[in-house]
Each structure stands twice: as C-alpha cells, then as structure tokens.
Amino acid sequence: STMRGALILTDDIDTWLATANEKRRSMPNRKFEVDLADGRWMWAVETTYNDGWIMLVLQDFTSLKQREIGLEHARDAALHAAETDPLTGLANRRAIMRYLDDCVQLASEGVPLSIALIDIDYFKKINDSYGHHAGDDVLRHFGRYCTHIFRNSDRVGRIGGEEFLLIMPNTGGTAAVTALQRFKHHLHRASQLLPQRLGFTFSAGVVEWQAPMTSSDLYKDADGMLYQAKAGGRNLIIATGNARPDSQAVAGQGGEI
C-alpha cells in the first residue's frame, strides 16, 4: 500500500506518542519540521489550549528544504575536495597534518600513537622508464590499497610526490610494524597486476609517540627512520620504539625487515 502522512522513525510507537504528548503539555507553543512519506516537507506551528484543544497550522516548504539539502551536499562535497588529494583519493597534506596534531593531543592524554612515513621506492625511475601516466597509476594503486587494508581509525595522507604519512591511533610501535608488513605483502602481490608488471615497493620509517614529543618531533623522527630505510637499500621498514625529540634514532631499537 502507498505510505501517507508523516514519517516516524521509531521501533516503539507507544513511547514516541507518549513523548510527543509530554512535549505538548510542557510547551503550549511549538514550531517544528514534518517530513512526509510522499517526500514533502511541512513547517508546523502547534498551539495547545488549556481546554485540551490543539490548533495545528502546516505550511508546505518542500522547495526551500530541497534547496537547503542541496546546499548542504554541495558544502560537504567542497569540504571533502579541499581535504583530499585528487590523484590518490587520500587526505592531502593539510588534512593529514591536522589529523596528526589531533592524535598527538590524544596521545598526551594517554592514547597510544604510532606514525609511519612512507616513500615509494625508485619512483623517478618508474616515471622515466614508463612515463608519468605509469607513475600516476602507481600512486592511485597505492592510495586504493591504503583504504582497503588499514583500519577506519588509521589515516593515510599524501605529503607530496611519492611520500605518504600513515597515522595509527591506539597502536604501539610493534603493532604498527606488523600492520605495515601485512600491507607490504598485499600491495606487492596486487601491484603485479599493474601494466608492465611494475611490482613496486616502498620504504617506511615508524615511530611510536613518547612524551613530551610534539607533532614536529614525531614527524622528524619518522623522517629519520625513513632515511635509514632508504640508505639501507630500500624496501625496508625501520622502526624505533623509544625515540626522543633530542635523540638520534638508531635502526634496530624497534623492528626491521
């Protein structure tokens, strides 16, 4: 049968009606929106009199509501575009660095945090040998698998070029290395399906937050770990679990593959 009347989203209609009646008794004059089953929207003005009578005046404002919803969708799309790297679909540098600041604040309140700075190995060689379209395919492929493999709470952003920042809240250094090893395995297998069977790899530097590290400290130490991974021959994950803002991170304090 065709649905008619107001949409009431509840599994307990008796409780909903009791709540509505309570509102009428406590508020003799109310104004609210009513969403109808046929897609229309009504602006309701309700007056409850002392003798129990209720006067309800409805005004159809569907066109205004639809315009409002359209503007909200456009705003959300614009905000998403402003925070997204258009090639990979990952967070852009501004968005991922803001997320890092938020996570470091939570870490200072006792929530574990690890980050990884990731660099695709020999990316310039891929561009030079196969063309920039092949390099773009590699970046898109990397971004797609980031969204598939890591948890919803983890976030990956493109810092620039072929460099990415992975932020893993509620994760210690050892668990972060394990997650990256798993990601490396899946990514390498899947990359064989790319044109020219590129089979690209990446290097990564992993750091676990320790007090009193700032976002800059954490990023700097991860960059140091990444440098060691690249200097060690690439296709490596090097981590330190006890780096300090004023220390030189040393490979072998954490995990290495």
XYZ file of N, CA and C in Angstrom, residues 29-147:
357
model
N 3.267 26.172 22.881
C 3.514 26.682 21.523
C 4.778 26.033 20.971
N 4.641 25.323 19.869
C 5.792 24.636 19.273
C 5.873 24.902 17.777
N 7.101 24.921 17.265
C 7.345 25.016 15.827
C 8.346 23.928 15.456
N 8.040 23.175 14.408
C 8.914 22.064 14.040
C 8.671 21.647 12.597
N 9.632 20.876 12.057
C 9.521 20.353 10.703
C 8.837 18.991 10.723
N 8.076 18.701 9.663
C 7.438 17.402 9.494
C 7.825 16.854 8.126
N 8.431 15.679 8.128
C 8.854 15.001 6.904
C 7.762 14.024 6.504
N 7.114 14.244 5.346
C 6.015 13.395 4.914
C 6.509 12.225 4.064
N 5.736 11.160 4.051
C 6.108 9.938 3.341
C 6.193 10.154 1.840
N 5.464 11.136 1.303
C 5.482 11.371 -0.146
C 6.621 12.296 -0.580
N 7.507 12.641 0.364
C 8.663 13.446 0.018
C 8.518 14.925 0.304
N 7.335 15.355 0.706
C 7.148 16.768 1.019
C 7.604 17.082 2.443
N 7.879 18.371 2.675
C 8.251 18.858 3.996
C 7.254 19.944 4.413
N 6.833 19.871 5.665
C 5.898 20.851 6.207
C 6.519 21.564 7.404
N 6.242 22.869 7.480
C 6.606 23.642 8.667
C 5.356 23.728 9.536
N 5.453 23.177 10.756
C 4.276 23.061 11.625
C 4.348 24.082 12.760
N 3.212 24.746 12.992
C 3.052 25.632 14.142
C 1.894 25.080 14.967
N 2.199 24.634 16.174
C 1.219 23.930 17.006
C 0.948 24.728 18.285
N -0.329 24.927 18.572
C -0.741 25.627 19.794
C -1.688 24.738 20.584
N -1.347 24.494 21.854
C -2.189 23.679 22.727
C -2.895 24.601 23.723
N -4.246 24.518 23.774
C -5.036 25.380 24.659
C -5.321 24.675 25.987
N -5.700 25.470 26.980
C -5.931 24.927 28.330
C -7.037 23.892 28.365
N -8.019 24.017 27.480
C -9.137 23.066 27.483
C -8.822 21.787 26.708
N -7.556 21.669 26.223
C -7.147 20.441 25.554
C -7.176 20.501 24.039
N -7.790 21.537 23.480
C -7.822 21.655 22.026
C -6.428 22.007 21.499
N -6.140 21.507 20.294
C -4.858 21.784 19.643
C -5.117 22.366 18.259
N -4.469 23.490 17.979
C -4.539 24.061 16.629
C -3.193 23.826 15.946
N -3.234 23.169 14.777
C -2.015 22.848 14.031
C -2.087 23.496 12.656
N -1.137 24.335 12.355
C -1.063 25.003 11.057
C 0.162 24.475 10.320
N -0.052 23.959 9.107
C 1.025 23.391 8.303
C 1.263 24.252 7.067
N 2.531 24.492 6.786
C 2.915 25.242 5.592
C 3.907 24.411 4.795
N 3.613 24.180 3.519
C 4.488 23.388 2.654
C 5.731 24.217 2.289
N 6.911 23.743 2.712
C 8.158 24.437 2.350
C 9.141 23.461 1.711
N 8.593 22.534 0.910
C 9.401 21.496 0.274
C 10.511 22.080 -0.595
N 10.174 23.079 -1.411
C 11.181 23.634 -2.319
C 12.335 24.259 -1.546
N 12.037 24.940 -0.431
C 13.087 25.542 0.385
C 13.940 24.463 1.045
N 13.284 23.390 1.514
C 14.016 22.303 2.167
C 14.932 21.594 1.182
N 14.442 21.362 -0.017
C 15.260 20.702 -1.023
C 16.473 21.555 -1.390
N 16.256 22.868 -1.452
C 17.373 23.767 -1.719
C 18.387 23.724 -0.580
N 17.890 23.681 0.657
C 18.780 23.604 1.822
C 19.604 22.324 1.799
N 18.944 21.192 1.484
C 19.646 19.913 1.416
C 20.695 19.934 0.305
N 20.347 20.527 -0.838
C 21.294 20.623 -1.938
C 22.516 21.446 -1.569
N 22.290 22.554 -0.834
C 23.406 23.390 -0.402
C 24.289 22.647 0.605
N 23.665 21.856 1.491
C 24.441 21.074 2.455
C 25.304 20.043 1.751
N 24.745 19.381 0.733
C 25.526 18.397 -0.020
C 26.682 19.063 -0.762
N 26.410 20.236 -1.343
C 27.462 20.953 -2.056
C 28.565 21.399 -1.104
N 28.158 21.839 0.099
C 29.151 22.250 1.097
C 30.013 21.062 1.522
N 29.351 19.922 1.781
C 30.100 18.730 2.190
C 31.062 18.280 1.098
N 30.615 18.351 -0.158
C 31.473 17.956 -1.270
C 32.672 18.894 -1.393
N 32.441 20.189 -1.181
C 33.533 21.159 -1.267
C 34.541 20.944 -0.143
N 34.033 20.661 1.068
C 34.938 20.403 2.190
C 35.773 19.148 1.948
N 35.119 18.117 1.409
C 35.836 16.874 1.112
C 36.914 17.118 0.064
N 36.578 17.873 -0.977
C 37.549 18.149 -2.038
C 38.730 18.958 -1.511
N 38.452 19.865 -0.568
C 39.513 20.717 -0.029
C 40.497 19.932 0.835
N 40.100 18.740 1.302
C 40.946 17.949 2.183
C 41.455 16.665 1.527
N 41.197 16.495 0.235
C 41.512 15.235 -0.442
C 42.506 15.447 -1.573
N 43.472 14.548 -1.662
C 44.392 14.546 -2.792
C 43.657 13.981 -4.001
N 43.528 14.744 -5.084
C 42.672 14.308 -6.197
C 43.175 13.065 -6.921
N 44.477 12.800 -6.887
C 45.008 11.650 -7.626
C 44.803 10.347 -6.874
N 45.103 10.332 -5.580
C 45.058 9.087 -4.808
C 43.757 8.898 -4.033
N 43.008 9.980 -3.823
C 41.806 9.892 -3.004
C 42.088 9.891 -1.510
N 43.365 10.003 -1.127
C 43.744 10.060 0.281
C 43.672 11.500 0.787
N 43.858 11.665 2.087
C 43.916 13.017 2.646
C 45.100 13.768 2.047
N 44.919 15.089 1.848
C 46.050 15.879 1.379
C 46.931 16.287 2.555
N 48.003 17.006 2.264
C 48.975 17.332 3.310
C 48.342 18.129 4.451
N 47.544 19.118 4.118
C 46.945 19.946 5.160
C 46.055 19.121 6.077
N 45.249 18.246 5.491
C 44.306 17.451 6.285
C 45.034 16.428 7.152
N 46.053 15.769 6.603
C 46.723 14.719 7.379
C 47.552 15.322 8.507
N 48.119 16.503 8.289
C 48.894 17.136 9.353
C 47.975 17.626 10.469
N 46.792 18.068 10.115
C 45.825 18.459 11.146
C 45.399 17.245 11.960
N 45.203 16.110 11.283
C 44.850 14.881 11.993
C 45.984 14.450 12.915
N 47.229 14.642 12.472
C 48.374 14.312 13.316
C 48.368 15.158 14.588
N 48.095 16.440 14.449
C 48.022 17.311 15.632
C 46.960 16.817 16.613
N 45.798 16.416 16.083
C 44.712 15.923 16.944
C 45.132 14.645 17.663
N 45.799 13.744 16.943
C 46.198 12.465 17.534
C 47.294 12.648 18.580
N 48.194 13.592 18.343
C 49.241 13.861 19.333
C 48.620 14.429 20.606
N 47.597 15.242 20.457
C 46.897 15.755 21.638
C 46.286 14.607 22.433
N 45.670 13.648 21.750
C 45.101 12.488 22.437
C 46.197 11.628 23.057
N 47.334 11.523 22.368
C 48.452 10.742 22.900
C 48.952 11.338 24.217
N 48.951 12.661 24.294
C 49.388 13.315 25.530
C 48.426 13.057 26.675
N 47.219 12.582 26.341
C 46.219 12.241 27.350
C 46.174 10.746 27.629
N 47.116 9.994 27.037
C 47.237 8.575 27.363
C 46.855 7.602 26.276
N 46.504 8.080 25.067
C 46.122 7.187 23.977
C 47.362 6.850 23.149
N 47.720 5.562 22.988
C 48.909 5.202 22.198
C 48.814 5.742 20.776
N 49.973 5.969 20.181
C 50.015 6.515 18.819
C 51.322 6.138 18.151
N 51.221 5.675 16.909
C 52.404 5.455 16.078
C 52.146 6.048 14.699
N 53.216 6.503 14.064
C 53.093 7.005 12.698
C 54.170 6.356 11.840
N 53.946 6.388 10.528
C 54.938 5.888 9.579
C 55.027 6.865 8.417
N 56.234 7.209 8.060
C 56.476 7.993 6.858
C 56.900 7.015 5.773
N 56.185 7.031 4.656
C 56.339 6.019 3.610
C 56.760 6.683 2.303
N 57.706 6.054 1.620
C 58.187 6.579 0.343
C 58.233 5.438 -0.665
N 57.605 5.632 -1.824
C 57.631 4.605 -2.868
C 59.032 4.555 -3.475
N 59.584 3.355 -3.539
C 60.970 3.183 -3.975
C 61.129 3.436 -5.478
N 62.208 4.140 -5.830
C 62.615 4.361 -7.216
C 61.470 4.919 -8.074
N 60.716 5.850 -7.502
C 59.557 6.374 -8.225
C 59.990 7.162 -9.464
N 61.072 7.915 -9.351
C 61.546 8.682 -10.508
C 61.906 7.742 -11.665
N 62.467 6.588 -11.319
C 62.823 5.618 -12.357
C 61.578 5.103 -13.068
N 60.488 4.921 -12.314
C 59.220 4.479 -12.920
C 58.739 5.526 -13.917
N 58.761 6.794 -13.498
C 58.344 7.867 -14.400
C 59.234 7.952 -15.630
N 60.544 7.856 -15.425
C 61.483 7.977 -16.548
C 61.372 6.797 -17.510
N 61.120 5.607 -16.968
C 61.120 4.400 -17.804
C 59.786 4.163 -18.503
N 58.696 4.465 -17.811
C 57.380 4.107 -18.342
C 56.470 5.306 -18.594
N 56.899 6.481 -18.183
C 56.074 7.673 -18.393
C 55.311 8.058 -17.130
N 54.900 9.329 -17.086
C 54.218 9.827 -15.898
C 52.846 9.178 -15.693
N 52.231 8.705 -16.765
C 50.946 8.029 -16.600
C 51.118 6.748 -15.777
N 52.279 6.068 -15.963
C 52.549 4.865 -15.168
C 52.775 5.248 -13.708
N 53.483 6.357 -13.489
C 53.676 6.833 -12.122
C 52.354 7.169 -11.461
N 51.446 7.787 -12.201
C 50.117 8.099 -11.655
C 49.359 6.818 -11.320
N 49.503 5.791 -12.175
C 48.854 4.507 -11.896
C 49.367 3.916 -10.581
N 50.674 4.030 -10.349
C 51.268 3.517 -9.114
C 50.702 4.262 -7.907
N 50.614 5.582 -7.989
C 50.099 6.376 -6.870
C 48.627 6.054 -6.598
N 47.840 5.937 -7.664
C 46.427 5.591 -7.478
C 46.291 4.203 -6.864
N 47.094 3.275 -7.338
C 47.073 1.901 -6.822
C 47.428 1.893 -5.332
N 48.454 2.650 -4.963
C 48.864 2.738 -3.565
C 47.729 3.312 -2.716
N 47.119 4.393 -3.172
C 46.029 5.007 -2.416
C 44.842 4.077 -2.250
N 44.520 3.334 -3.305
C 43.378 2.420 -3.242
C 43.614 1.334 -2.197
N 44.809 0.785 -2.144
C 45.066 -0.289 -1.187
C 45.210 0.222 0.239
N 45.609 1.463 0.390
C 45.625 2.050 1.735
C 44.225 2.044 2.344
N 43.231 2.390 1.546
C 41.859 2.449 2.055
C 41.292 1.057 2.313
